[in-house]
Coordinates of C-alpha atoms in Angstrom, one line a residue:
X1 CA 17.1 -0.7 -12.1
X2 CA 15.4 2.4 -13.4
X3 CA 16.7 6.0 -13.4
X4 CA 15.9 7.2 -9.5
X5 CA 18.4 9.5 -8.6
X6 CA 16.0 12.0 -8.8
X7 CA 13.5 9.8 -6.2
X8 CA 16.2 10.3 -3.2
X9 CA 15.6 13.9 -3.1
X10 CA 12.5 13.4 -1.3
X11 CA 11.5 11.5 1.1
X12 CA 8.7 9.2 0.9
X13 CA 5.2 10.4 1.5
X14 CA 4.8 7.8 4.0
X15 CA 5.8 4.1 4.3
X16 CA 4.2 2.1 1.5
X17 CA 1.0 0.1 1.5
X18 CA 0.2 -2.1 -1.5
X19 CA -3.5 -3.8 -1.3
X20 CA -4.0 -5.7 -4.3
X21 CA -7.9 -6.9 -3.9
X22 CA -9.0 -10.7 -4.9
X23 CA -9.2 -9.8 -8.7
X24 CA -6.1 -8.2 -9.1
X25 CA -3.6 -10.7 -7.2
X26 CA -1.0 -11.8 -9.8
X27 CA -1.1 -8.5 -10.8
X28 CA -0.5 -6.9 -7.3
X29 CA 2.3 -9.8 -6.8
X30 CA 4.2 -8.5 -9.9
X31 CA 4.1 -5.1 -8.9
X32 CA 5.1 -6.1 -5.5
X33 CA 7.9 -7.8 -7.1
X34 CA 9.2 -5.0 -8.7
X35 CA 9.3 -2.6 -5.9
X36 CA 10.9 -4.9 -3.1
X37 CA 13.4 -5.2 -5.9
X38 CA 14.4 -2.0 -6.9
X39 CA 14.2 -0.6 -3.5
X40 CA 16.5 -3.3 -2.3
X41 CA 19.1 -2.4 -4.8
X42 CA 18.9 1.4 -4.0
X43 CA 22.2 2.7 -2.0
X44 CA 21.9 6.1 -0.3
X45 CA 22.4 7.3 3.1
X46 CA 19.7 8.4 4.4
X47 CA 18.7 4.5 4.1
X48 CA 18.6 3.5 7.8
X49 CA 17.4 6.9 8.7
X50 CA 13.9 6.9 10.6
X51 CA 12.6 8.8 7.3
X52 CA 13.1 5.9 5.9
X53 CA 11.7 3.6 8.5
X54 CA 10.1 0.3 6.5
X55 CA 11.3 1.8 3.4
X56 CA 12.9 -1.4 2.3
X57 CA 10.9 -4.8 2.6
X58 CA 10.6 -8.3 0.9
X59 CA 6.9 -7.3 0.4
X60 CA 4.6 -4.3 0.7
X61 CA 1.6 -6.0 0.1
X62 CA -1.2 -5.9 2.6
X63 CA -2.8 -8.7 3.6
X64 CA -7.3 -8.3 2.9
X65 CA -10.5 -10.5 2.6
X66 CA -13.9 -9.9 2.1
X67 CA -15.9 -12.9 3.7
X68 CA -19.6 -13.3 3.1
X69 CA -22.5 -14.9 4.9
X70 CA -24.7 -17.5 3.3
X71 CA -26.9 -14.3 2.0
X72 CA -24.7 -12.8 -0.1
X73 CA -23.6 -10.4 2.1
X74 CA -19.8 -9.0 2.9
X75 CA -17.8 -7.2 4.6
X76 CA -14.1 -5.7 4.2
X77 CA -11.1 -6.5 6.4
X78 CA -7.5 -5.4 7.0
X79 CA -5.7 -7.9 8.1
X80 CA -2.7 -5.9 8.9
X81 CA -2.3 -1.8 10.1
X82 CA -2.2 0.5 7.3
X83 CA -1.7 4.0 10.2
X84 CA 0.2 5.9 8.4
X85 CA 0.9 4.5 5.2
X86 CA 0.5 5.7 1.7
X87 CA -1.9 2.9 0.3
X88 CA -2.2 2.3 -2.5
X89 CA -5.8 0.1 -3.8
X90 CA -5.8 -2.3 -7.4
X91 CA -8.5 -4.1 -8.1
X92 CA -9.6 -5.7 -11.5
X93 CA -13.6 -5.0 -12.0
X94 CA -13.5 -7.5 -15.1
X95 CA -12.5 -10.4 -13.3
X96 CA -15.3 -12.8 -13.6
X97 CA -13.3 -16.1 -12.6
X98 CA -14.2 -15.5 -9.0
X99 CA -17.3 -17.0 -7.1
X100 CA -18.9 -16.8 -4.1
X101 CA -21.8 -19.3 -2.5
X102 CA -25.2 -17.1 -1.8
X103 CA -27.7 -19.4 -0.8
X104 CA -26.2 -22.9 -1.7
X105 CA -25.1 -21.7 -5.0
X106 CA -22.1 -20.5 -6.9
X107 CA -21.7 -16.3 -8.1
X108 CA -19.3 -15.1 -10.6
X109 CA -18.3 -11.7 -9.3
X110 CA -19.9 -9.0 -11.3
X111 CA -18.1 -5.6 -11.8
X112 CA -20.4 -4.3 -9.0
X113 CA -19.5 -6.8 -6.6
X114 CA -15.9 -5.5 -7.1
X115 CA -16.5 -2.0 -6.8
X116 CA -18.8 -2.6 -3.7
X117 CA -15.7 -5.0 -2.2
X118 CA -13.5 -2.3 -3.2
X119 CA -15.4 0.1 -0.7
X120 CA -15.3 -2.2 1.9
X121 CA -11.8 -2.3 2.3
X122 CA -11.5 1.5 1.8
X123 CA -14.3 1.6 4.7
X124 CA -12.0 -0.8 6.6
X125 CA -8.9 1.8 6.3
X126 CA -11.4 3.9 8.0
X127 CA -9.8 7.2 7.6
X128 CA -6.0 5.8 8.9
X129 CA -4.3 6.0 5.6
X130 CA -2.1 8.7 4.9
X131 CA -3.0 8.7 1.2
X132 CA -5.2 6.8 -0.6
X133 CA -4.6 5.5 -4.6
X134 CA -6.6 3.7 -6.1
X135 CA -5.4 2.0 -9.2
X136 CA -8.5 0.7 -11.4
X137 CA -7.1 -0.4 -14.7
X138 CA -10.8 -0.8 -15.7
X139 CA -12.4 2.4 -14.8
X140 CA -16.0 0.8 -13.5
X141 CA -19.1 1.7 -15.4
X142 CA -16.4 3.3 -17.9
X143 CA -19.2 2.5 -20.9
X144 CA -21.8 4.3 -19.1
X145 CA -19.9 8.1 -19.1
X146 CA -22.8 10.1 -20.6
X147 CA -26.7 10.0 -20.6
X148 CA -28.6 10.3 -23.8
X149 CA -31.4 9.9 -22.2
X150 CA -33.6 8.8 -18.9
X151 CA -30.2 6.7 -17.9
X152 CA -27.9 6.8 -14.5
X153 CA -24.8 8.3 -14.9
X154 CA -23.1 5.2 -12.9
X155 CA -19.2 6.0 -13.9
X156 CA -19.1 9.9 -12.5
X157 CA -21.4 9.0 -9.6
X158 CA -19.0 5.9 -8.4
X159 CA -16.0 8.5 -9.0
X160 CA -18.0 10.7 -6.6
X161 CA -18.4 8.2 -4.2
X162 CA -15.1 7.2 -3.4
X163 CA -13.8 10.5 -3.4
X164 CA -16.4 10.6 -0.6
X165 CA -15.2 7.6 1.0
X166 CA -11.4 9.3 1.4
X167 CA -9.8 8.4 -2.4
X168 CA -7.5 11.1 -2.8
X169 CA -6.4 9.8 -6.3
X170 CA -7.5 7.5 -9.2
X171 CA -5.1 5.9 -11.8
X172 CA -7.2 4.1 -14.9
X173 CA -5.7 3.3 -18.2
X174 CA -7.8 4.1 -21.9
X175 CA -10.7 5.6 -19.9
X176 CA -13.3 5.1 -22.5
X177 CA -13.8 8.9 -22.1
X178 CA -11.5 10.4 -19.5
X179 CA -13.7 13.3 -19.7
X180 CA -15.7 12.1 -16.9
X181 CA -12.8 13.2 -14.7
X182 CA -14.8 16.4 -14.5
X183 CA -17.1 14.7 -11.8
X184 CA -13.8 15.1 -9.5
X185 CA -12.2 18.1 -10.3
X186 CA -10.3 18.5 -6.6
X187 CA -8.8 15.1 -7.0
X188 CA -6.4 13.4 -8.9
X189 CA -7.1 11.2 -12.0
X190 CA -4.6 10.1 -14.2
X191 CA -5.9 8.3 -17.8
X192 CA -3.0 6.1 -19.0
X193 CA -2.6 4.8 -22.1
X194 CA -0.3 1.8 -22.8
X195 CA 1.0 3.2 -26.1
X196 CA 5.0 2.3 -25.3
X197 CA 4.0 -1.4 -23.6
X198 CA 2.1 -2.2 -26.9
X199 CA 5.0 -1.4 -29.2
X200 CA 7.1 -3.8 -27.5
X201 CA 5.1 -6.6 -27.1
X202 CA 4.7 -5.9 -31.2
X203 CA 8.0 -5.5 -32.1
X204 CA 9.5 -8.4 -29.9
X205 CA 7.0 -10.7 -30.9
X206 CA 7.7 -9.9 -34.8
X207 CA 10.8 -9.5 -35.7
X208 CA 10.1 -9.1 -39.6
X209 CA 7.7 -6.1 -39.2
X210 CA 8.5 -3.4 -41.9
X211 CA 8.2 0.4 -39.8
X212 CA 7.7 2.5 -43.0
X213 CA 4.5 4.5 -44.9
X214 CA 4.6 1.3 -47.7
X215 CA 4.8 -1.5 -45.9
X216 CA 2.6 -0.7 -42.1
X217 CA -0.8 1.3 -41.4
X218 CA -2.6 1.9 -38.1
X219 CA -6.4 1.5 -38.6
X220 CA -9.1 2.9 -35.9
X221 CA -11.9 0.4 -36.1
X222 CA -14.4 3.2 -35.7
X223 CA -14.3 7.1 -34.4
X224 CA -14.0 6.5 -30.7
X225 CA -10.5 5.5 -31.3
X226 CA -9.2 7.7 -33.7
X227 CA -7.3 9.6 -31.5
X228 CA -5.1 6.9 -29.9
X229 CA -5.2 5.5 -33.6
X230 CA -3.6 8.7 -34.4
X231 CA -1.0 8.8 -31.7
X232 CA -0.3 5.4 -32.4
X233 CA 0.7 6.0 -35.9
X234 CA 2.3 9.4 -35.4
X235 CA 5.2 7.7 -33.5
X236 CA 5.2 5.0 -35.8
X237 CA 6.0 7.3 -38.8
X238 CA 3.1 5.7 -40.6
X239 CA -0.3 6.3 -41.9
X240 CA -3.5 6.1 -40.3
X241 CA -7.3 5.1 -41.5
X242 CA -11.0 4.7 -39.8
X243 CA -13.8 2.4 -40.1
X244 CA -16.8 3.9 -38.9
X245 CA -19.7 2.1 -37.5
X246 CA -23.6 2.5 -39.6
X247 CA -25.6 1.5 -36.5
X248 CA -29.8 0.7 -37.0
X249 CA -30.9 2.9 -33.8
X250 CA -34.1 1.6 -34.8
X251 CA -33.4 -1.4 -32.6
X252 CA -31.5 -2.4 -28.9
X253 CA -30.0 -5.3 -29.0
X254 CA -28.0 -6.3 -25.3
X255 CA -28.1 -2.9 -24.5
X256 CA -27.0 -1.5 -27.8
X257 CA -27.8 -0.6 -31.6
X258 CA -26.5 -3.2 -33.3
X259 CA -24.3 -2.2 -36.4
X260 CA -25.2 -2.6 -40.1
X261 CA -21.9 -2.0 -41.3
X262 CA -18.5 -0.9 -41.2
X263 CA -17.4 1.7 -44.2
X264 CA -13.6 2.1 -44.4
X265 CA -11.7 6.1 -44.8
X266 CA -8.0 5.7 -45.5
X267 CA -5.6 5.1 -48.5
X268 CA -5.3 1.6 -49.9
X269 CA -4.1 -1.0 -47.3
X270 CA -3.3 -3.7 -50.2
X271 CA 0.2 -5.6 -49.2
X272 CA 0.6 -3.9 -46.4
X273 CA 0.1 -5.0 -42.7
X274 CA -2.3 -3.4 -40.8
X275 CA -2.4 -3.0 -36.7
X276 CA -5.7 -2.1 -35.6
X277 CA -5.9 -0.9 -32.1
X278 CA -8.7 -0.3 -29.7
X279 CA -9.1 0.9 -26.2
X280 CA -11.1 -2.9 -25.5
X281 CA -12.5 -6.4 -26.7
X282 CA -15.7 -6.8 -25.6
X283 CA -17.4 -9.9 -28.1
X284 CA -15.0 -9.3 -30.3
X285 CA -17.3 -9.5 -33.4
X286 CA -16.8 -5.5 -34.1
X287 CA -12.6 -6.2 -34.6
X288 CA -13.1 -8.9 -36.2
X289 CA -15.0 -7.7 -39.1
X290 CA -12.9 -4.8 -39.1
X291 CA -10.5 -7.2 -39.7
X292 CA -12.3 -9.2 -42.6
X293 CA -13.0 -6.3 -44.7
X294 CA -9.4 -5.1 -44.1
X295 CA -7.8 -8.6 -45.5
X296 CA -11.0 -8.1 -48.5
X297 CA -8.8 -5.1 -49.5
X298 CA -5.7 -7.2 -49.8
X299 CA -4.0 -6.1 -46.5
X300 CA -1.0 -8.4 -45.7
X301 CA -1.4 -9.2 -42.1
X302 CA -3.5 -8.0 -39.2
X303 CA -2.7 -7.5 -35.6
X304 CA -5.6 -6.7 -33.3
X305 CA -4.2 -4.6 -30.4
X306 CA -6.2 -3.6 -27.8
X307 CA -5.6 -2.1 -23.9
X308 CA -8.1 -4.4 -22.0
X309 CA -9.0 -8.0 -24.1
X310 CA -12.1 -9.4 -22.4
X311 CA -13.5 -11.7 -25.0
X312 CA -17.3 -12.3 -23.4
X313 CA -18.0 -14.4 -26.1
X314 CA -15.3 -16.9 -25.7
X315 CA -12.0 -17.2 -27.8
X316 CA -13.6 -19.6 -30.8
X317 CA -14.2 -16.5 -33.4
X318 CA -10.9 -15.5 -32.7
X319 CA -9.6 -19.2 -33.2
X320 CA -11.4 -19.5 -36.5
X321 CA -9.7 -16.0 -37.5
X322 CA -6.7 -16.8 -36.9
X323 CA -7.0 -20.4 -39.0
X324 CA -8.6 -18.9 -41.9
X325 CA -5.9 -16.1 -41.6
X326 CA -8.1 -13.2 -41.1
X327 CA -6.0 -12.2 -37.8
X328 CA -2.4 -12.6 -37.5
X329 CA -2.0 -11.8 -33.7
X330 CA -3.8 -10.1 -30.8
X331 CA -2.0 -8.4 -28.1
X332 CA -3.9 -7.1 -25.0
X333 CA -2.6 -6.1 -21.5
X334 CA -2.0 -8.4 -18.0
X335 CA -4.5 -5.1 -16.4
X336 CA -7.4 -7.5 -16.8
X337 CA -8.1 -11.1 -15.7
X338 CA -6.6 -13.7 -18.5
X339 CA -8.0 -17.4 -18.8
X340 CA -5.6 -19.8 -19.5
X341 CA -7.2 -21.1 -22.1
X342 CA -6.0 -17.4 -24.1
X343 CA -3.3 -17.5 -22.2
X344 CA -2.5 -21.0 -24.4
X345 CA -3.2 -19.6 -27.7
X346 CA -0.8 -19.1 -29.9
X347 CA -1.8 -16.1 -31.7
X348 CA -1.8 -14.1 -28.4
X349 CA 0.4 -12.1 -26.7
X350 CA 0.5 -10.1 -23.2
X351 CA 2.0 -6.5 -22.9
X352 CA 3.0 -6.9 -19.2
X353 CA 2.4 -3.4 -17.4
X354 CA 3.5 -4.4 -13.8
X355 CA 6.8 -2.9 -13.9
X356 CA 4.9 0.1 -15.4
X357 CA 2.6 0.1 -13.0
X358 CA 5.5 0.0 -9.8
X359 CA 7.4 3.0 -11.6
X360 CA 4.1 4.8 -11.0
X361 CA 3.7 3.8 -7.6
X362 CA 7.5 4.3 -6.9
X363 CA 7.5 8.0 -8.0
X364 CA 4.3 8.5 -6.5
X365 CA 5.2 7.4 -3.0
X366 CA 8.2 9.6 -3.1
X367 CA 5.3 12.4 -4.2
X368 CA 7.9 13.7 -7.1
X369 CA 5.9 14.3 -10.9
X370 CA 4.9 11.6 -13.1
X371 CA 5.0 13.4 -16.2
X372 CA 8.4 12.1 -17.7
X373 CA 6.4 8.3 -17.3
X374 CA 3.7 9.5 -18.5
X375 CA 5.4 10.6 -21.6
X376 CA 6.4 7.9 -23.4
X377 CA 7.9 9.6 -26.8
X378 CA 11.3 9.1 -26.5
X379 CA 11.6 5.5 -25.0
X380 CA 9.3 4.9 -28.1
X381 CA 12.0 6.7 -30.5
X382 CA 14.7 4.6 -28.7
X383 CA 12.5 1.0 -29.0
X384 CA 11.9 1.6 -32.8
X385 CA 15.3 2.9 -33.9
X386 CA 16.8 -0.1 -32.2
X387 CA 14.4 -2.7 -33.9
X388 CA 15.4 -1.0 -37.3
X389 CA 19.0 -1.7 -36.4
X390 CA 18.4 -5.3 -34.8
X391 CA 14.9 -6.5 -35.7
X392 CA 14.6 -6.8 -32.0
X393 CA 14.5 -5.1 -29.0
X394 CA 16.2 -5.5 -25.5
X395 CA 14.1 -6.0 -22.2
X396 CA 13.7 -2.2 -20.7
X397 CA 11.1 -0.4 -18.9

């Protein structure tokens, strides 16, 4: 059980609501998990006290559906009363494996069929909450943060719009800029980035990994990502290089310049391994490369690490990479939909944030400060010096 002593000074902010939306269910069940579990186990008490009235259940989840008519159309509904509670909304706007009928024919759910589901229900709390969360691993319209141009500015306007609706806070993880916060500066926003989850996943899955300056390097596969690239390495005790991306803004292609090339910064890479890491897989073909030119200059190994792994172009480049030994592994998070076809392969790996993820909730609920979770420096200290003594690491939050 984690460290809460400091959770029973308070009292919660009101009894808890968990509404994990269609696209987020195993997700939301994990979580759930978690929670009924630790609270369970807690012994204090003010337990039975009507403070804490409902404070300990076998599940806090709330049951939700969005039905649609034969047009396409839905709406949201509670299937439960959420008066008073501190509610708390997760919803995956990646998931494509789910379908609905419009006019005799099967839909994959876009990203704005989530986010419009996702106001439904919040129309269907209709003001009764105490406090509403909403937990968005994938912030919508994330790639669409600035105009360079005569374009929408679709990622602060949706943040506008469910502040509007009654959001009092938003958690996202690796924002692709979590600048755009500034669209909702009277409301909470937290930008979380899985730094501590990825390390493990890492260092349990390979117990032979050398942590030092001669034998590991942390490469940014282009100057978006240098700073988590940097972070990533700094706590590593290792060194850190950039790709960066020549692109022919001459042409669009789906929506984008396409690159020319990738030209490497950094010292030489040549017998050592090499984890590139990435706020997202989109294709693919960008880490990939990155990946090619890396093992052209003699790196050891690769590991392709990445917060949200959405491969839209199916897993076969990544099979072919891992046969011809371009890639070693690639390690993404459980805050996006998986197939189980990756979740067969064998040269990937999950970093599970649900117990993460019900920390957050936990302290949150009890409305006490984030900030030591948010902070992952010294559980990272306390991972790696343990794998130096042990080449593996214990289970541990």
């Amino acid at each position: 059980m984690p460290k809460d002593s400091h959770l029973l000074s308070t009292i919660p902010v009101g009894p808890l609501g968990i509404i994990a939306m269609d696209s987020c269910t195993e997700l939301g069940q994990r979580v759930d998990f978690y929670l009924a579990k630790w609270r369970a186990e807690r012994q204090f008490s003010e337990k039975n006290t009507i403070a804490f009235n409902g404070y300990c259940k076998d599940s806090y989840l709330v049951k939700n559906h969005c039905p649609r008519f034969a047009s396409g159309e839905a709406k949201g509904e509670l299937l439960e009363s959420v008066r008073g509670k501190d509610v708390y909304l997760m919803v995956d706007v990646t998931n494509y494996s789910i379908e609905y009928s419009m006019y005799g024919k099967k839909c994959p759910m876009s990203p704005d069929d989530h986010y419009s589901d996702l106001k439904r229900i919040i129309a269907a709390v209709a003001g009764k909450a105490r406090q509403i969360t909403v937990i968005m691993p994938f912030l919508y319209e994330s790639r669409q943060h600035k105009r360079s141009g005569r374009e929408s500015l679709d990622c602060a306007m949706g943040l506008q719009e469910l502040t509007s609706l009654g959001v009092d806070n938003i958690i996202t993880f690796d924002a692709h800029d979590p600048r755009v916060q500034m669209a909702i500066p009277k409301h909470g926003f937290e930008n979380i980035r899985p730094t501590y989850q990825f390390l493990k996943a890492l260092l349990k899955s390979t117990p032979d990994l050398e942590l030092s300056k001669e034998h590991l390097m942390v490469i940014s596969p282009d100057e978006g990502a240098m700073n988590r690239a940097i972070y990533f390495a700094n706590v590593l005790g290792v060194d850190v290089g950039m790709f960066y991306k020549r692109r022919d803004y001459s042409r669009v292609v789906n929506g984008r310049n396409p690159i020319v090339a990738h030209e490497f910064l950094g010292d030489s890479v040549e017998g050592k391994d090499v984890i590139i890491i990435d706020d997202m897989i989109s294709s693919g073909e960008s880490m990939i490369d990155v990946a090619r030119q890396l093992k052209n200059r003699k790196a050891k190994r690769v590991f392709a690490v990445s917060t949200f792994g959405l491969f839209t172009n199916g897993l076969e480049d990544f099979d072919k990479a891992k046969e011809d030994g371009t890639i070693e592994k690639v390690i993404t998070t459980n805050l996006t939909y998986r197939s189980k076809e990756l979740l067969e392969r064998d040269w990937y790996i999950t970093a599970d944030m649900s117990k993460y993820i019900a920390l957050l909730i936990d302290h949150l609920n009890h409305d006490v400060s984030i900030s030591d979770i948010l902070d992952p420096n010294d559980r990272i200290t306390d991972r790696i010096n343990e794998y130096r003594q042990s080449h593996t690491i214990r289970e541990n939050y």
